[in-house]
PDB file of C-alpha atoms in Angstrom:
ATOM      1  CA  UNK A1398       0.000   0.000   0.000  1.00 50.00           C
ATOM      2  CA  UNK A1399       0.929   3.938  -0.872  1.00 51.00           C
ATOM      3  CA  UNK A1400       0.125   6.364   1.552  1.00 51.00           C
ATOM      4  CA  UNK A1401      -0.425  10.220  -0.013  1.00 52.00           C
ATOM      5  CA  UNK A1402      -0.155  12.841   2.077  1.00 56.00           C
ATOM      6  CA  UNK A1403      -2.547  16.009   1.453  1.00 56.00           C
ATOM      7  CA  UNK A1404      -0.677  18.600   1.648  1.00 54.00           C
ATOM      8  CA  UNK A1405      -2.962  21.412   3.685  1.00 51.00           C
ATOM      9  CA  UNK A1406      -2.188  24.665   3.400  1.00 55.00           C
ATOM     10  CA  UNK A1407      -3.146  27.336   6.672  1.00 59.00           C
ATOM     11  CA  UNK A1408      -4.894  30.362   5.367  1.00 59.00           C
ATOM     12  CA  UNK A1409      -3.065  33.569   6.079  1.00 72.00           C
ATOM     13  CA  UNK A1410      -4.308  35.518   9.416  1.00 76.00           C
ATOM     14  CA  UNK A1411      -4.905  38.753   7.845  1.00 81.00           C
ATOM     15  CA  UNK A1412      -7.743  36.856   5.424  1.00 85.00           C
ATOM     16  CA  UNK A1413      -9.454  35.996   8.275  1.00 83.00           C
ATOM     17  CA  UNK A1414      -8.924  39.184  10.035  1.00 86.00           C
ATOM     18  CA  UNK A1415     -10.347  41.485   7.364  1.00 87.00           C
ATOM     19  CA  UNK A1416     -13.005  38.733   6.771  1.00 86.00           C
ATOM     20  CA  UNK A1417     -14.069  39.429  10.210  1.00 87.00           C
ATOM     21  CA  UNK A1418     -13.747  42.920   9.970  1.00 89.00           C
ATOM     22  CA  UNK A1419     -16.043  42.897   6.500  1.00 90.00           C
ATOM     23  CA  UNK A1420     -18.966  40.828   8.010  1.00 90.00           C
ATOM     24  CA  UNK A1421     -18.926  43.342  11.110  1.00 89.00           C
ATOM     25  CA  UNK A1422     -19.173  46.412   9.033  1.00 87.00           C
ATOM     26  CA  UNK A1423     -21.504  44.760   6.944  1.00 87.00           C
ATOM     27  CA  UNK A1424     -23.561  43.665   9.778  1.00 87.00           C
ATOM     28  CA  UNK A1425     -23.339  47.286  11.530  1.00 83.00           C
ATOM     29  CA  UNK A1426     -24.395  48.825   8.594  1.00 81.00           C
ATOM     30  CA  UNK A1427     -27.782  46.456   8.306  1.00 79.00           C
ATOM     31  CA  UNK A1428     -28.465  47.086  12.034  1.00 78.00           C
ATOM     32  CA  UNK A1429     -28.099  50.829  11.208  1.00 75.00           C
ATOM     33  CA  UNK A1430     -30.881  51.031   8.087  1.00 76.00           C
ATOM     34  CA  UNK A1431     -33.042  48.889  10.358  1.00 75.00           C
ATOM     35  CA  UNK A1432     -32.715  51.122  12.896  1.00 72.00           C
ATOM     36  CA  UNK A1433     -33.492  54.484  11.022  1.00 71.00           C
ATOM     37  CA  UNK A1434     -36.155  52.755   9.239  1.00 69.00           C
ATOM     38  CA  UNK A1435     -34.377  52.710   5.446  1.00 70.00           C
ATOM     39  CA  UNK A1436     -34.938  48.949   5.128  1.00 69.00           C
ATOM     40  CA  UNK A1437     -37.239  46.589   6.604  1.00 65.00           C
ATOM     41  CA  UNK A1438     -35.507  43.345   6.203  1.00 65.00           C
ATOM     42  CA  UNK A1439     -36.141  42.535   9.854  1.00 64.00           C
ATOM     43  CA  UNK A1440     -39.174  44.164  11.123  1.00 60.00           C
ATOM     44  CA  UNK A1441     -42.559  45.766   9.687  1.00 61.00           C
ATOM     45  CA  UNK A1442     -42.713  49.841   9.148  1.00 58.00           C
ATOM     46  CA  UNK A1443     -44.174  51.733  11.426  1.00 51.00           C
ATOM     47  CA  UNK A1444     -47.157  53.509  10.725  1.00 47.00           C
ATOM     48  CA  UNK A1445     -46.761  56.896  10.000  1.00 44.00           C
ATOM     49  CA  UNK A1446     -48.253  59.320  11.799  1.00 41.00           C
ATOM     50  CA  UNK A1447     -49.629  62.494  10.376  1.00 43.00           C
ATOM     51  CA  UNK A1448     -49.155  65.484  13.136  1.00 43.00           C
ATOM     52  CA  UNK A1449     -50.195  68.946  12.133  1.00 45.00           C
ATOM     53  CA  UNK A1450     -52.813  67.856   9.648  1.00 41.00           C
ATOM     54  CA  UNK A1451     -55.016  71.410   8.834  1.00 45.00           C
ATOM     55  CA  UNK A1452     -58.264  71.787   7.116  1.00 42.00           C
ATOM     56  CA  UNK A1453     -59.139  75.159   5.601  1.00 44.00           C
ATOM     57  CA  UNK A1454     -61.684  77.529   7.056  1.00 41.00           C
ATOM     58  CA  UNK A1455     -63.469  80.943   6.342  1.00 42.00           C
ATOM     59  CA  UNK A1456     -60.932  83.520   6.022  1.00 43.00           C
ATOM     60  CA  UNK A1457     -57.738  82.401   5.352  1.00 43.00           C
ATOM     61  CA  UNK A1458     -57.537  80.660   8.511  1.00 43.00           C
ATOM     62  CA  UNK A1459     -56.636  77.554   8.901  1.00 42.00           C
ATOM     63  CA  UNK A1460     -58.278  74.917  12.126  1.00 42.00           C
ATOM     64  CA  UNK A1461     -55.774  72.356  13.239  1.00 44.00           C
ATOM     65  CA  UNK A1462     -57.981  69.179  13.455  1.00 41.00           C
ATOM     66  CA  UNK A1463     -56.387  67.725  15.995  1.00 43.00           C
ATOM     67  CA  UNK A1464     -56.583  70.615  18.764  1.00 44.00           C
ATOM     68  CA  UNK A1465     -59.670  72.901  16.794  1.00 46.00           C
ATOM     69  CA  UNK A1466     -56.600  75.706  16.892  1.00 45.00           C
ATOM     70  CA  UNK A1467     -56.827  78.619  14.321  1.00 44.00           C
ATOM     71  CA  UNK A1468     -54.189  79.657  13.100  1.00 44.00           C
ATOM     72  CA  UNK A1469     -53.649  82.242  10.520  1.00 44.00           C
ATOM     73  CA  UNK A1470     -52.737  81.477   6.589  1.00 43.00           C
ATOM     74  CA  UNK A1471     -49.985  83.771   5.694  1.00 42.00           C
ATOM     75  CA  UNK A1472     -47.251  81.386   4.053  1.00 42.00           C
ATOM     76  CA  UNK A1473     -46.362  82.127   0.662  1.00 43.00           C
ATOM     77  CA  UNK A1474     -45.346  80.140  -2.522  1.00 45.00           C
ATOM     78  CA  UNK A1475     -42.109  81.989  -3.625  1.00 46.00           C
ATOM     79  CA  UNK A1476     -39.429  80.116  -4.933  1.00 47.00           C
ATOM     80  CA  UNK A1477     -35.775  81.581  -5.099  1.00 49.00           C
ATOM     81  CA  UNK A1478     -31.980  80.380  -5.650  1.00 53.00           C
ATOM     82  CA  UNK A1479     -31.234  77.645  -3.931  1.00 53.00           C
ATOM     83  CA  UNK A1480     -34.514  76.599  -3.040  1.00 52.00           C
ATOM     84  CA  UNK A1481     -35.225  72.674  -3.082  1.00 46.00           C
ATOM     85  CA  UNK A1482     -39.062  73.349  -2.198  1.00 47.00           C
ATOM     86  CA  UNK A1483     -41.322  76.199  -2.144  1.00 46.00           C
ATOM     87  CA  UNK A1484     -42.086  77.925   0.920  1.00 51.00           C
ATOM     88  CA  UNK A1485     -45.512  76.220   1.895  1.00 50.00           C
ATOM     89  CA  UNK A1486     -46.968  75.762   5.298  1.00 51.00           C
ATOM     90  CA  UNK A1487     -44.718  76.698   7.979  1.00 49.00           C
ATOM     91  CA  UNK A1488     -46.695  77.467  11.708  1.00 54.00           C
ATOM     92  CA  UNK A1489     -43.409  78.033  13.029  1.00 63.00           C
ATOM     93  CA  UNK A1490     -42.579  81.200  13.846  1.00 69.00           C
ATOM     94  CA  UNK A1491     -38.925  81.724  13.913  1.00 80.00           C
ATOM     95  CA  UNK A1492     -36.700  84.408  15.376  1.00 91.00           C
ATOM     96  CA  UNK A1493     -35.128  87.028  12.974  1.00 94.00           C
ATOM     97  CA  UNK A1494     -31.247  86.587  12.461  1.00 94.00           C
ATOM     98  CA  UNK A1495     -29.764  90.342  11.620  1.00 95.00           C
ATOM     99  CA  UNK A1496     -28.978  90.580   7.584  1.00 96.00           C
ATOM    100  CA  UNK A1497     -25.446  89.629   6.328  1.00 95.00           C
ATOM    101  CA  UNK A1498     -23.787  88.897   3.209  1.00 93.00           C
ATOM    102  CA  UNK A1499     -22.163  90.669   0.442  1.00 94.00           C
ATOM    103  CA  UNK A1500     -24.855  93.871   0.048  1.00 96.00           C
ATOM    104  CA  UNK A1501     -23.066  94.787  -2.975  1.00 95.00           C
ATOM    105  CA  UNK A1502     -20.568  92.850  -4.842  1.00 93.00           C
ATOM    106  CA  UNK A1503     -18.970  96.016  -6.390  1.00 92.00           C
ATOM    107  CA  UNK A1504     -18.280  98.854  -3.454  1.00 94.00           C
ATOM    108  CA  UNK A1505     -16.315 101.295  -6.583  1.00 93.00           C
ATOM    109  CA  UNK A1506     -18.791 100.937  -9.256  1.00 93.00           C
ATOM    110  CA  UNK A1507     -18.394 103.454 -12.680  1.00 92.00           C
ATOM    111  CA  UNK A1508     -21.965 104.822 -14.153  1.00 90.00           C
ATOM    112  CA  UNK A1509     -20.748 104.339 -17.038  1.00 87.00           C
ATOM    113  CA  UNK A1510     -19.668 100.555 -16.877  1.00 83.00           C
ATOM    114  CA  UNK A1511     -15.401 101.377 -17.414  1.00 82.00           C
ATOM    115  CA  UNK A1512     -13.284 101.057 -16.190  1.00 80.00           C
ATOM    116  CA  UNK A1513     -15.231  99.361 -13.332  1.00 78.00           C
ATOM    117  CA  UNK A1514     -19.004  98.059 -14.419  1.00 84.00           C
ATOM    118  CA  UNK A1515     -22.124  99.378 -13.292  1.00 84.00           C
ATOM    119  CA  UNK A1516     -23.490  96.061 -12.842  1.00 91.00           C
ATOM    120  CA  UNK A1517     -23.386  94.622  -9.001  1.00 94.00           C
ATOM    121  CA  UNK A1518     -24.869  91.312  -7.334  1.00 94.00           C
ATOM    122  CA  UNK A1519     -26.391  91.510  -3.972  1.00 96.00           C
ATOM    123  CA  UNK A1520     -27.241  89.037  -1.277  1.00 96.00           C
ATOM    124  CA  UNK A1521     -28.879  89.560   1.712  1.00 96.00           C
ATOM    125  CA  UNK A1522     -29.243  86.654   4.420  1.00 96.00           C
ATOM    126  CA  UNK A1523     -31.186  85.711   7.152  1.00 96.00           C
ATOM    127  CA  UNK A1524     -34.064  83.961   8.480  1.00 95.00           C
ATOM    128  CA  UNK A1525     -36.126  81.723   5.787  1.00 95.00           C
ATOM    129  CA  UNK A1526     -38.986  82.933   4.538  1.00 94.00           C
ATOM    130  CA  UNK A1527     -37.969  86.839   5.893  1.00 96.00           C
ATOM    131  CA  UNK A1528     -38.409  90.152   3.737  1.00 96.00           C
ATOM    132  CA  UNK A1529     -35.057  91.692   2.676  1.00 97.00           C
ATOM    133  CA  UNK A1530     -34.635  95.006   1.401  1.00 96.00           C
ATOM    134  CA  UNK A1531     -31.301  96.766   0.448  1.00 97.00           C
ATOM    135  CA  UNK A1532     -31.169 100.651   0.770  1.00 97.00           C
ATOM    136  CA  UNK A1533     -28.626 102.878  -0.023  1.00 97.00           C
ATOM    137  CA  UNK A1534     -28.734 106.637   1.232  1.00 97.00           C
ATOM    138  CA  UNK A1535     -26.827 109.820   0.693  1.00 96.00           C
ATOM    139  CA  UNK A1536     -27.305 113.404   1.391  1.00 95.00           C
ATOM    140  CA  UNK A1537     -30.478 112.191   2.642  1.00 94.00           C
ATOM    141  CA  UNK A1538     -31.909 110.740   0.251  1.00 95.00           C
ATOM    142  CA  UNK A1539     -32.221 106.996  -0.180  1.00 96.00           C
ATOM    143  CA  UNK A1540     -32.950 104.548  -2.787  1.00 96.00           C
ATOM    144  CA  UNK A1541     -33.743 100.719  -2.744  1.00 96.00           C
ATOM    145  CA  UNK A1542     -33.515  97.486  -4.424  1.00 96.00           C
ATOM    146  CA  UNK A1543     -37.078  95.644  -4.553  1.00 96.00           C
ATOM    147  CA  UNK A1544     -37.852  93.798  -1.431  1.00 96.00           C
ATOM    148  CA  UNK A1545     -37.009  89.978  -1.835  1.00 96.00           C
ATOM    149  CA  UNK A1546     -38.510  86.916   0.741  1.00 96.00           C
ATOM    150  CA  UNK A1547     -35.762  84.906   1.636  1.00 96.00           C
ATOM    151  CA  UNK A1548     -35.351  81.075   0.333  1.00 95.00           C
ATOM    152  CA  UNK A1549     -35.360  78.070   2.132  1.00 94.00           C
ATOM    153  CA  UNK A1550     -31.540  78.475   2.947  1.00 94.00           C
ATOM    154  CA  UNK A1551     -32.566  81.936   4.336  1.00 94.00           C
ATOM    155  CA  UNK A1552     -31.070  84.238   1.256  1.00 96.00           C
ATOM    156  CA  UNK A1553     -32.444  87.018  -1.031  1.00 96.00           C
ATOM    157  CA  UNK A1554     -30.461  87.808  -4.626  1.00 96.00           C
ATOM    158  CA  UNK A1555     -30.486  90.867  -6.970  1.00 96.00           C
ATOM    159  CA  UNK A1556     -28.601  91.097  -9.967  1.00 95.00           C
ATOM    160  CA  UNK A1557     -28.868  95.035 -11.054  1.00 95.00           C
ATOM    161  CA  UNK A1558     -27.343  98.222 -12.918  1.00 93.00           C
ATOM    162  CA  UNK A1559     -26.797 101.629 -10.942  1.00 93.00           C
ATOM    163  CA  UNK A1560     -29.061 103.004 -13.191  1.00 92.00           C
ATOM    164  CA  UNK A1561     -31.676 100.546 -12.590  1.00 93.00           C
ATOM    165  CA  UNK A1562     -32.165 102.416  -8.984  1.00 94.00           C
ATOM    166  CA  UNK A1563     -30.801 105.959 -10.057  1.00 92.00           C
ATOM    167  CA  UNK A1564     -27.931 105.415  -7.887  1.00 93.00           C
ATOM    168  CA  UNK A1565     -26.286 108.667  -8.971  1.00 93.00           C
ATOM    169  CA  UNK A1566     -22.183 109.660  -8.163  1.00 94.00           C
ATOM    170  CA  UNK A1567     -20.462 110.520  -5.197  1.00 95.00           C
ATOM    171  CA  UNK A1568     -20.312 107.695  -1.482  1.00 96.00           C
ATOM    172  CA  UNK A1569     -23.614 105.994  -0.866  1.00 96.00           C
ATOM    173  CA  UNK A1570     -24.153 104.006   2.320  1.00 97.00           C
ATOM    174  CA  UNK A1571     -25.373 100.754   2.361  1.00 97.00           C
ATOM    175  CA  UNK A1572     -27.896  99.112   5.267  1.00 97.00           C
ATOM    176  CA  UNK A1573     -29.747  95.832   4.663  1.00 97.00           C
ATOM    177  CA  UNK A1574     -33.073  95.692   6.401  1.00 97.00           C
ATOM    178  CA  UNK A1575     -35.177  92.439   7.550  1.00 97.00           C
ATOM    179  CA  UNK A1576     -38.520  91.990   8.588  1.00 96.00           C
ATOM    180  CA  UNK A1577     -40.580  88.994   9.914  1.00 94.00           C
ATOM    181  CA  UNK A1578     -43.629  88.605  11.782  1.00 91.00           C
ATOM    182  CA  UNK A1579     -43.274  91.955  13.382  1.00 92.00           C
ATOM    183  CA  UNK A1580     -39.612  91.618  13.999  1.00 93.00           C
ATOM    184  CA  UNK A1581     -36.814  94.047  12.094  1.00 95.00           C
ATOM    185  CA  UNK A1582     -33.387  93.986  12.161  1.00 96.00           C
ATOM    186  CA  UNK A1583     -31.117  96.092  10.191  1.00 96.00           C
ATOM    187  CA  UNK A1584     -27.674  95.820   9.366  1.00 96.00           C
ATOM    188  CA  UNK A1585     -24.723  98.111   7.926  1.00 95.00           C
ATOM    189  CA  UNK A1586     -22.167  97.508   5.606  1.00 95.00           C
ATOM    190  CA  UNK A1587     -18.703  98.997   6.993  1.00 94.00           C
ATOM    191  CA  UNK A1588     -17.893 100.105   3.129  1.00 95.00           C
ATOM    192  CA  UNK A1589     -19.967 102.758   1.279  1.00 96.00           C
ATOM    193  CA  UNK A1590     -20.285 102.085  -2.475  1.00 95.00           C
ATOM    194  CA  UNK A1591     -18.450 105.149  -3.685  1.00 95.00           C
ATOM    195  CA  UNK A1592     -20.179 105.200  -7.099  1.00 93.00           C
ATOM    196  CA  UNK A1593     -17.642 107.172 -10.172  1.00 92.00           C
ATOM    197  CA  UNK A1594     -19.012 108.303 -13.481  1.00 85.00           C
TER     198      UNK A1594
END
């Protein structure tokens, strides 16, 4: 008789380490969806319950049919930049954050577009769903972009010429103004826009 030996071969450690290490993650990962509800491998979903569920009423109000609360309808469907949803529905009222951003893009602006154009951006940010206005005054007398509502990420645009306000030459200064529900703040840029012919 002729005896073989097998020859058997030991898998390396690290294999079986990062084997390990793969299920784990793997396994942490489909405890985590379970958990937030993505997948339902393991359990049922939950019913979904519907909170703040409104039914309309005379006069713009709105009854909340859960507590018979009326509340008033004053939400409006304006969509701007870098919203991902129109601003619908909100009972929330929030407090006003003073305005920032750049108020002009442009603070040495030419009416006659050269050397430096007489076109300028403007963004004024703060609470979503607040009014914004940008004024700029001199001598007394003050002009203003139109009032914008703020997107969902809480920012108003313009894109406008010097001429479209009747900014006219000489050191203008520049205050941005926000209003909601009865609150106002108003803020200042530390640069005039020193407008040149």
């Amino acid at each position: 008789m002729i005896y073989t030996k097998n020859k058997v071969t030991k898998a390396h450690p690290r294999i079986y380490f990062w084997a390990c290490i793969t299920i784990l993650v793997l396994i942490g990962a489909a405890a985590v969806l379970e958990m937030t509800n993505v997948t339902h491998f393991f359990h049922k979903p939950s019913a979904v319950l519907k909170v703040n569920s409104k039914t309309p009423t005379e006069g713009g109000a709105t009854v909340n049919s859960q507590k018979g609360e009326k509340t008033s309808n004053t939400s409006t469907d304006t969509t701007q930049p870098g919203d991902t949803k129109s601003n619908t529905g909100s009972a929330v009222t929030l407090a006003l954050i003073a305005p920032t951003g750049d108020f002009v893009s442009n603070h040495h602006p030419n009416l006659s577009g050269s050397p430096a154009p007489n076109t300028i951006s403007s963004v004024c940010t703060t609470t979503p769903g607040a009014s914004c206005t940008i004024s700029f005054t001199k001598d007394g007398v003050t002009k203003s972009l139109p009032t914008q509502t703020t997107d969902r990420a809480g920012s108003a645009y313009w894109n406008w010429k010097l001429q479209d306000i009747n900014l006219t030459a000489g050191s203008w200064n520049i205050t941005a103004a926000a209003t909601l529900s009865g609150q106002t703040k108003v803020a200042s840029d530390p640069m005039d826009i020193v407008v040149a012919q």
